[in-house]
Amino acid sequence: MPQVDLVFDGDSITDFWQGTGRDLFTKNYGPRNVVDFAIAGDRTQHVLWRLQHGELDTLHPKLIMLMIGTNNIGSDPVADIASAIEKIVATYREKTPDAHVLLLGVFPRGEKSDDPLRAQVKGINDILAANAWDDHVTFLNINDKLLQPDGTSTRDVLPDFVHPSAKGYQLWADAVQPVIDKYCRCQLPTRLIQTYGPRRQLRTKSPKLTPPSRP
Amino acid sequence: MTWLFPMQAPAGTPATIFPVPHSDWFYRFTSNQQREKQGPYDLVLDGDSITDNWQPDDRGMPVWKQRWANIKVLDNAIGGDQVPHVLWRVQHGDLDGLNPKLIMLMIGTNDCGRDPKGIAQGIRKILDEYEKRTTAHILLLGVFPRDPKPSSTRDWIKNINALISTYSSDPRVTYMDIGDKFLQPDGTLNARDHARLPAPLDQGLRDLGRRDPAGDRPVLPRCWGEIGRGISDGINVIHGIRERR
């Protein structure tokens, strides 16, 4: 098995790191041996199924970043969604006891701050924030970074008021960077990453440099 | 073989914590397993989206109602299916308990571009599974034409149809190619009726929802009428299914 240090999990919002956010994803997290398990459209029950069917069984990541639940909104009560998220985190803790879990609050939905979807999102996030997590779990709500000061959502960050733009992914990356640095150190000198991008490209772009060996 | 895979949380368990695979296809398959499976059915349909669209509430329904109101019909087709998907479904209990008299299959358009020989072998394998699991006669349809004008896709379809047409030497299989019923005399497809089959259908099929201003009847896209006629003629000729009037 290749070494995997950083795991992303969730729904389309996380899945699209491999689409809209691809450049940043490769640049920032490629050297951190990232794998993105998120699948667009997933609800909590789908993540649980994936976990029950081997997703993390052979991996020993250092950090798992999860955001899930937005696809359950409308079908399930807020309390059920929150308890399912707690169950997913508990499953991570059980399967990979050494990994730290970065649990993100569900991203805002809808344009205006009084959108009914916002209340649902807030309901979930309030329950998650109030939960007594063990010290292997960090709960982080970065929604204020994605919204205007008055709480409105703008199209340059969340074009459809759900999924981030490239700029949105940048804001997201900046907001979680301290946690990622703390629990999942970069394996490459920063200078190399910034100059040459992901390791895969080193060989073609700069024949003089030998690619650093993977630990 | 029964293939029951719980896709819905039992009563009392919140859906949010009941693990299920995220697959609409699998959901369709398992929901099909839970339908009324008390045979014998007169006719079981199988295939991809083209056959799937016969389903109740879908665009083939008016013809279904008109033609098959008095026979027992079940549609097992799932949109997007390729030959191996149908094979998997059949091997995992799609026909259990149905005891059909006739199975109508059209499959292959989603495999377009692959080696026709392999696809034809796959279709043969599906027929073998049908024969093993039921006593039904099989009506194998040639793949319907695609693209407005002759094209490489059409050529591929011609190839596959030439290969599978030989399966009618099997006494339990009847092969019919009704594709030319959709074509104009010059070989083009009528854009209004058929242009983008089997992709999301265009205006001709969206007309279904409209009403004929004069007669207050639904305006049927012609191609579905043709399919209905072609197939029900075929059924009546080939097999002893009489509409119970």
PDB file of C-alpha atoms in Angstrom, chain A:
ATOM      1  CA  MET A   1       0.000   0.000   0.000  1.00  0.00           C
ATOM      2  CA  PRO A   2       1.267   3.465  -0.771  1.00  0.00           C
ATOM      3  CA  GLN A   3       1.697   5.668   2.228  1.00  0.00           C
ATOM      4  CA  VAL A   4      -1.350   7.851   2.780  1.00  0.00           C
ATOM      5  CA  ASP A   5      -1.010  10.600   5.344  1.00  0.00           C
ATOM      6  CA  LEU A   6      -3.962  12.794   4.625  1.00  0.00           C
ATOM      7  CA  VAL A   7      -7.510  11.644   3.906  1.00  0.00           C
ATOM      8  CA  PHE A   8     -10.344  13.802   2.644  1.00  0.00           C
ATOM      9  CA  ASP A   9     -13.852  12.494   3.063  1.00  0.00           C
ATOM     10  CA  GLY A  10     -17.330  13.803   2.437  1.00  0.00           C
ATOM     11  CA  ASP A  11     -19.629  14.691  -0.430  1.00  0.00           C
ATOM     12  CA  SER A  12     -19.381  16.683  -3.658  1.00  0.00           C
ATOM     13  CA  ILE A  13     -17.951  19.726  -1.871  1.00  0.00           C
ATOM     14  CA  THR A  14     -14.899  17.686  -0.885  1.00  0.00           C
ATOM     15  CA  ASP A  15     -15.015  15.539  -4.026  1.00  0.00           C
ATOM     16  CA  PHE A  16     -14.557  18.631  -6.187  1.00  0.00           C
ATOM     17  CA  TRP A  17     -11.116  19.210  -4.726  1.00  0.00           C
ATOM     18  CA  GLN A  18     -10.305  16.890  -7.593  1.00  0.00           C
ATOM     19  CA  GLY A  19     -12.215  19.081 -10.029  1.00  0.00           C
ATOM     20  CA  THR A  20     -12.600  22.788  -9.341  1.00  0.00           C
ATOM     21  CA  GLY A  21      -9.912  22.729  -6.674  1.00  0.00           C
ATOM     22  CA  ARG A  22      -7.562  20.419  -8.507  1.00  0.00           C
ATOM     23  CA  ASP A  23      -4.554  22.716  -8.930  1.00  0.00           C
ATOM     24  CA  LEU A  24      -4.542  23.703  -5.297  1.00  0.00           C
ATOM     25  CA  PHE A  25      -5.205  20.115  -4.264  1.00  0.00           C
ATOM     26  CA  THR A  26      -2.149  18.796  -6.103  1.00  0.00           C
ATOM     27  CA  LYS A  27       0.051  21.674  -5.034  1.00  0.00           C
ATOM     28  CA  ASN A  28      -0.944  21.785  -1.376  1.00  0.00           C
ATOM     29  CA  TYR A  29      -1.789  18.230  -0.536  1.00  0.00           C
ATOM     30  CA  GLY A  30      -0.070  16.117  -3.192  1.00  0.00           C
ATOM     31  CA  PRO A  31       3.204  16.218  -1.252  1.00  0.00           C
ATOM     32  CA  ARG A  32       1.285  15.276   1.874  1.00  0.00           C
ATOM     33  CA  ASN A  33       0.264  11.962   0.313  1.00  0.00           C
ATOM     34  CA  VAL A  34      -3.386  12.850   0.147  1.00  0.00           C
ATOM     35  CA  VAL A  35      -6.282  10.701  -0.979  1.00  0.00           C
ATOM     36  CA  ASP A  36      -9.777  12.081  -1.507  1.00  0.00           C
ATOM     37  CA  PHE A  37     -12.481   9.512  -0.785  1.00  0.00           C
ATOM     38  CA  ALA A  38     -15.373  11.943  -1.032  1.00  0.00           C
ATOM     39  CA  ILE A  39     -18.087  11.085  -3.532  1.00  0.00           C
ATOM     40  CA  ALA A  40     -20.488  13.633  -4.925  1.00  0.00           C
ATOM     41  CA  GLY A  41     -24.008  13.211  -3.628  1.00  0.00           C
ATOM     42  CA  ASP A  42     -23.002  11.187  -0.617  1.00  0.00           C
ATOM     43  CA  ARG A  43     -25.042  11.304   2.521  1.00  0.00           C
ATOM     44  CA  THR A  44     -23.927  10.185   5.964  1.00  0.00           C
ATOM     45  CA  GLN A  45     -25.229   6.661   5.392  1.00  0.00           C
ATOM     46  CA  HIS A  46     -23.117   6.310   2.261  1.00  0.00           C
ATOM     47  CA  VAL A  47     -19.956   7.336   4.099  1.00  0.00           C
ATOM     48  CA  LEU A  48     -20.768   4.797   6.812  1.00  0.00           C
ATOM     49  CA  TRP A  49     -21.213   2.123   4.157  1.00  0.00           C
ATOM     50  CA  ARG A  50     -17.886   2.963   2.576  1.00  0.00           C
ATOM     51  CA  LEU A  51     -16.180   2.780   5.956  1.00  0.00           C
ATOM     52  CA  GLN A  52     -17.812  -0.560   6.669  1.00  0.00           C
ATOM     53  CA  HIS A  53     -16.568  -1.892   3.360  1.00  0.00           C
ATOM     54  CA  GLY A  54     -12.875  -1.397   3.701  1.00  0.00           C
ATOM     55  CA  GLU A  55     -12.221   2.227   2.889  1.00  0.00           C
ATOM     56  CA  LEU A  56      -9.680   2.839   5.669  1.00  0.00           C
ATOM     57  CA  ASP A  57      -8.856  -0.755   6.484  1.00  0.00           C
ATOM     58  CA  THR A  58      -5.293  -0.805   5.202  1.00  0.00           C
ATOM     59  CA  LEU A  59      -4.457   2.857   5.723  1.00  0.00           C
ATOM     60  CA  HIS A  60      -2.794   4.646   8.601  1.00  0.00           C
ATOM     61  CA  PRO A  61      -3.381   8.308   7.840  1.00  0.00           C
ATOM     62  CA  LYS A  62      -2.199  11.075  10.120  1.00  0.00           C
ATOM     63  CA  LEU A  63      -5.170  13.310   9.491  1.00  0.00           C
ATOM     64  CA  ILE A  64      -8.686  12.843   8.170  1.00  0.00           C
ATOM     65  CA  MET A  65     -10.673  15.881   7.075  1.00  0.00           C
ATOM     66  CA  LEU A  66     -14.413  15.302   6.942  1.00  0.00           C
ATOM     67  CA  MET A  67     -17.360  17.412   5.942  1.00  0.00           C
ATOM     68  CA  ILE A  68     -20.646  15.594   5.423  1.00  0.00           C
ATOM     69  CA  GLY A  69     -24.342  16.028   5.969  1.00  0.00           C
ATOM     70  CA  THR A  70     -25.443  18.668   3.504  1.00  0.00           C
ATOM     71  CA  ASN A  71     -27.101  16.071   1.256  1.00  0.00           C
ATOM     72  CA  ASN A  72     -29.154  14.779   4.161  1.00  0.00           C
ATOM     73  CA  ILE A  73     -30.718  18.178   4.695  1.00  0.00           C
ATOM     74  CA  GLY A  74     -34.337  18.095   3.666  1.00  0.00           C
ATOM     75  CA  SER A  75     -34.633  14.336   4.035  1.00  0.00           C
ATOM     76  CA  ASP A  76     -33.573  13.850   7.618  1.00  0.00           C
ATOM     77  CA  PRO A  77     -34.017  15.689  10.907  1.00  0.00           C
ATOM     78  CA  VAL A  78     -31.062  17.800  12.010  1.00  0.00           C
ATOM     79  CA  ALA A  79     -30.535  15.709  15.150  1.00  0.00           C
ATOM     80  CA  ASP A  80     -30.277  12.504  13.096  1.00  0.00           C
ATOM     81  CA  ILE A  81     -27.763  14.078  10.742  1.00  0.00           C
ATOM     82  CA  ALA A  82     -25.600  15.284  13.615  1.00  0.00           C
ATOM     83  CA  SER A  83     -25.676  11.936  15.377  1.00  0.00           C
ATOM     84  CA  ALA A  84     -24.741  10.214  12.127  1.00  0.00           C
ATOM     85  CA  ILE A  85     -21.742  12.528  11.759  1.00  0.00           C
ATOM     86  CA  GLU A  86     -20.756  11.650  15.313  1.00  0.00           C
ATOM     87  CA  LYS A  87     -21.039   8.009  14.353  1.00  0.00           C
ATOM     88  CA  ILE A  88     -18.763   8.517  11.349  1.00  0.00           C
ATOM     89  CA  VAL A  89     -16.160  10.232  13.510  1.00  0.00           C
ATOM     90  CA  ALA A  90     -16.428   7.404  16.044  1.00  0.00           C
ATOM     91  CA  THR A  91     -15.829   4.936  13.202  1.00  0.00           C
ATOM     92  CA  TYR A  92     -12.695   6.817  12.156  1.00  0.00           C
ATOM     93  CA  ARG A  93     -11.468   6.755  15.739  1.00  0.00           C
ATOM     94  CA  GLU A  94     -12.058   3.047  15.935  1.00  0.00           C
ATOM     95  CA  LYS A  95     -10.496   2.148  12.580  1.00  0.00           C
ATOM     96  CA  THR A  96      -7.536   4.513  12.714  1.00  0.00           C
ATOM     97  CA  PRO A  97      -6.907   5.271  16.396  1.00  0.00           C
ATOM     98  CA  ASP A  98      -3.726   7.220  15.619  1.00  0.00           C
ATOM     99  CA  ALA A  99      -5.269   9.570  13.104  1.00  0.00           C
ATOM    100  CA  HIS A 100      -6.451  13.003  14.018  1.00  0.00           C
ATOM    101  CA  VAL A 101      -9.891  13.954  12.713  1.00  0.00           C
ATOM    102  CA  LEU A 102     -10.569  17.436  11.421  1.00  0.00           C
ATOM    103  CA  LEU A 103     -14.332  17.703  11.375  1.00  0.00           C
ATOM    104  CA  LEU A 104     -15.626  20.677   9.448  1.00  0.00           C
ATOM    105  CA  GLY A 105     -18.950  22.314  10.066  1.00  0.00           C
ATOM    106  CA  VAL A 106     -21.319  21.942   7.133  1.00  0.00           C
ATOM    107  CA  PHE A 107     -20.784  24.763   4.626  1.00  0.00           C
ATOM    108  CA  PRO A 108     -23.508  27.389   4.266  1.00  0.00           C
ATOM    109  CA  ARG A 109     -26.333  26.855   1.788  1.00  0.00           C
ATOM    110  CA  GLY A 110     -28.458  29.471   0.075  1.00  0.00           C
ATOM    111  CA  GLU A 111     -27.650  33.070  -0.698  1.00  0.00           C
ATOM    112  CA  LYS A 112     -29.174  35.059   2.137  1.00  0.00           C
ATOM    113  CA  SER A 113     -28.503  34.563   5.801  1.00  0.00           C
ATOM    114  CA  ASP A 114     -32.220  34.021   6.434  1.00  0.00           C
ATOM    115  CA  ASP A 115     -32.461  31.194   3.881  1.00  0.00           C
ATOM    116  CA  PRO A 116     -34.291  28.267   5.522  1.00  0.00           C
ATOM    117  CA  LEU A 117     -31.394  25.970   4.584  1.00  0.00           C
ATOM    118  CA  ARG A 118     -29.066  28.086   6.693  1.00  0.00           C
ATOM    119  CA  ALA A 119     -31.076  27.304   9.816  1.00  0.00           C
ATOM    120  CA  GLN A 120     -30.716  23.577   9.120  1.00  0.00           C
ATOM    121  CA  VAL A 121     -26.986  23.896   8.555  1.00  0.00           C
ATOM    122  CA  LYS A 122     -26.651  25.916  11.730  1.00  0.00           C
ATOM    123  CA  GLY A 123     -28.674  23.318  13.619  1.00  0.00           C
ATOM    124  CA  ILE A 124     -26.213  20.596  12.623  1.00  0.00           C
ATOM    125  CA  ASN A 125     -23.167  22.742  13.296  1.00  0.00           C
ATOM    126  CA  ASP A 126     -24.437  23.830  16.712  1.00  0.00           C
ATOM    127  CA  ILE A 127     -24.861  20.233  17.803  1.00  0.00           C
ATOM    128  CA  LEU A 128     -21.408  19.323  16.488  1.00  0.00           C
ATOM    129  CA  ALA A 129     -19.813  22.350  18.163  1.00  0.00           C
ATOM    130  CA  ALA A 130     -21.418  21.508  21.499  1.00  0.00           C
ATOM    131  CA  ASN A 131     -20.294  17.879  21.362  1.00  0.00           C
ATOM    132  CA  ALA A 132     -17.561  16.808  23.776  1.00  0.00           C
ATOM    133  CA  TRP A 133     -15.015  15.508  21.261  1.00  0.00           C
ATOM    134  CA  ASP A 134     -11.937  13.677  22.491  1.00  0.00           C
ATOM    135  CA  ASP A 135      -8.569  15.311  21.891  1.00  0.00           C
ATOM    136  CA  HIS A 136      -8.083  13.427  18.631  1.00  0.00           C
ATOM    137  CA  VAL A 137     -10.865  15.433  17.050  1.00  0.00           C
ATOM    138  CA  THR A 138     -10.847  19.076  16.014  1.00  0.00           C
ATOM    139  CA  PHE A 139     -14.151  20.641  15.117  1.00  0.00           C
ATOM    140  CA  LEU A 140     -13.787  23.673  12.913  1.00  0.00           C
ATOM    141  CA  ASN A 141     -16.510  25.858  11.491  1.00  0.00           C
ATOM    142  CA  ILE A 142     -14.978  27.989   8.740  1.00  0.00           C
ATOM    143  CA  ASN A 143     -18.249  29.296   7.340  1.00  0.00           C
ATOM    144  CA  ASP A 144     -17.493  32.895   8.290  1.00  0.00           C
ATOM    145  CA  LYS A 145     -14.453  32.764   5.969  1.00  0.00           C
ATOM    146  CA  LEU A 146     -16.683  31.883   3.036  1.00  0.00           C
ATOM    147  CA  LEU A 147     -19.380  34.482   3.709  1.00  0.00           C
ATOM    148  CA  GLN A 148     -19.601  38.236   3.705  1.00  0.00           C
ATOM    149  CA  PRO A 149     -19.586  39.939   7.115  1.00  0.00           C
ATOM    150  CA  ASP A 150     -23.370  40.242   6.958  1.00  0.00           C
ATOM    151  CA  GLY A 151     -23.708  36.524   6.262  1.00  0.00           C
ATOM    152  CA  THR A 152     -24.624  36.658   2.569  1.00  0.00           C
ATOM    153  CA  SER A 153     -23.072  34.166   0.220  1.00  0.00           C
ATOM    154  CA  THR A 154     -21.432  35.490  -2.942  1.00  0.00           C
ATOM    155  CA  ARG A 155     -21.077  33.900  -6.340  1.00  0.00           C
ATOM    156  CA  ASP A 156     -17.329  34.387  -6.503  1.00  0.00           C
ATOM    157  CA  VAL A 157     -16.831  32.057  -3.528  1.00  0.00           C
ATOM    158  CA  LEU A 158     -19.827  29.723  -3.753  1.00  0.00           C
ATOM    159  CA  PRO A 159     -21.138  30.120  -7.323  1.00  0.00           C
ATOM    160  CA  ASP A 160     -24.205  27.946  -6.778  1.00  0.00           C
ATOM    161  CA  PHE A 161     -24.347  28.766  -3.056  1.00  0.00           C
ATOM    162  CA  VAL A 162     -23.268  25.187  -2.335  1.00  0.00           C
ATOM    163  CA  HIS A 163     -19.993  24.322  -4.054  1.00  0.00           C
ATOM    164  CA  PRO A 164     -16.874  26.478  -3.763  1.00  0.00           C
ATOM    165  CA  SER A 165     -15.169  28.142  -6.714  1.00  0.00           C
ATOM    166  CA  ALA A 166     -11.391  27.984  -7.089  1.00  0.00           C
ATOM    167  CA  LYS A 167     -11.303  31.034  -4.836  1.00  0.00           C
ATOM    168  CA  GLY A 168     -13.545  29.235  -2.371  1.00  0.00           C
ATOM    169  CA  TYR A 169     -11.153  26.297  -2.263  1.00  0.00           C
ATOM    170  CA  GLN A 170      -8.301  28.720  -1.611  1.00  0.00           C
ATOM    171  CA  LEU A 171     -10.189  30.229   1.334  1.00  0.00           C
ATOM    172  CA  TRP A 172     -10.918  26.740   2.613  1.00  0.00           C
ATOM    173  CA  ALA A 173      -7.268  25.695   2.269  1.00  0.00           C
ATOM    174  CA  ASP A 174      -6.083  28.798   4.118  1.00  0.00           C
ATOM    175  CA  ALA A 175      -8.554  28.250   6.930  1.00  0.00           C
ATOM    176  CA  VAL A 176      -7.526  24.645   7.602  1.00  0.00           C
ATOM    177  CA  GLN A 177      -3.815  25.083   6.943  1.00  0.00           C
ATOM    178  CA  PRO A 178      -2.814  25.434  10.635  1.00  0.00           C
ATOM    179  CA  VAL A 179      -4.517  22.151  11.521  1.00  0.00           C
ATOM    180  CA  ILE A 180      -3.008  20.388   8.526  1.00  0.00           C
ATOM    181  CA  ASP A 181       0.449  21.719   9.369  1.00  0.00           C
ATOM    182  CA  LYS A 182       0.060  20.608  12.939  1.00  0.00           C
ATOM    183  CA  TYR A 183      -1.017  17.030  12.291  1.00  0.00           C
ATOM    184  CA  CYS A 184       0.242  16.270   8.818  1.00  0.00           C
ATOM    185  CA  ARG A 185       3.610  17.779   8.091  1.00  0.00           C
ATOM    186  CA  CYS A 186       4.749  18.267   4.556  1.00  0.00           C
ATOM    187  CA  GLN A 187       7.237  15.722   3.307  1.00  0.00           C
ATOM    188  CA  LEU A 188       8.942  18.034   0.828  1.00  0.00           C
ATOM    189  CA  PRO A 189      10.809  21.289   1.288  1.00  0.00           C
ATOM    190  CA  THR A 190       8.323  24.055   0.627  1.00  0.00           C
ATOM    191  CA  ARG A 191      10.646  25.677  -1.898  1.00  0.00           C
ATOM    192  CA  LEU A 192      10.448  22.642  -4.181  1.00  0.00           C
ATOM    193  CA  ILE A 193       6.699  22.443  -4.038  1.00  0.00           C
ATOM    194  CA  GLN A 194       6.197  26.070  -4.813  1.00  0.00           C
ATOM    195  CA  THR A 195       8.693  26.068  -7.645  1.00  0.00           C
ATOM    196  CA  TYR A 196       7.966  22.785  -9.298  1.00  0.00           C
ATOM    197  CA  GLY A 197       4.557  21.762  -8.162  1.00  0.00           C
ATOM    198  CA  PRO A 198       3.775  18.170  -7.364  1.00  0.00           C
ATOM    199  CA  ARG A 199       6.499  15.613  -7.340  1.00  0.00           C
ATOM    200  CA  ARG A 200       5.137  13.808 -10.372  1.00  0.00           C
ATOM    201  CA  GLN A 201       6.114  16.747 -12.555  1.00  0.00           C
ATOM    202  CA  LEU A 202       9.632  17.151 -11.240  1.00  0.00           C
ATOM    203  CA  ARG A 203      11.179  14.716 -13.648  1.00  0.00           C
ATOM    204  CA  THR A 204       9.802  16.277 -16.797  1.00  0.00           C
ATOM    205  CA  LYS A 205      10.085  19.909 -15.845  1.00  0.00           C
ATOM    206  CA  SER A 206      13.514  19.838 -14.268  1.00  0.00           C
ATOM    207  CA  PRO A 207      15.689  17.009 -15.467  1.00  0.00           C
ATOM    208  CA  LYS A 208      18.622  18.132 -13.299  1.00  0.00           C
ATOM    209  CA  LEU A 209      16.743  17.583 -10.085  1.00  0.00           C
ATOM    210  CA  THR A 210      16.257  14.049  -8.924  1.00  0.00           C
ATOM    211  CA  PRO A 211      12.869  13.625  -7.272  1.00  0.00           C
ATOM    212  CA  PRO A 212      13.187  13.280  -3.521  1.00  0.00           C
ATOM    213  CA  SER A 213      12.457   9.778  -2.370  1.00  0.00           C
ATOM    214  CA  ARG A 214       9.169   9.082  -0.689  1.00  0.00           C
ATOM    215  CA  PRO A 215       9.462   8.168   2.969  1.00  0.00           C
TER     216      PRO A 215
END
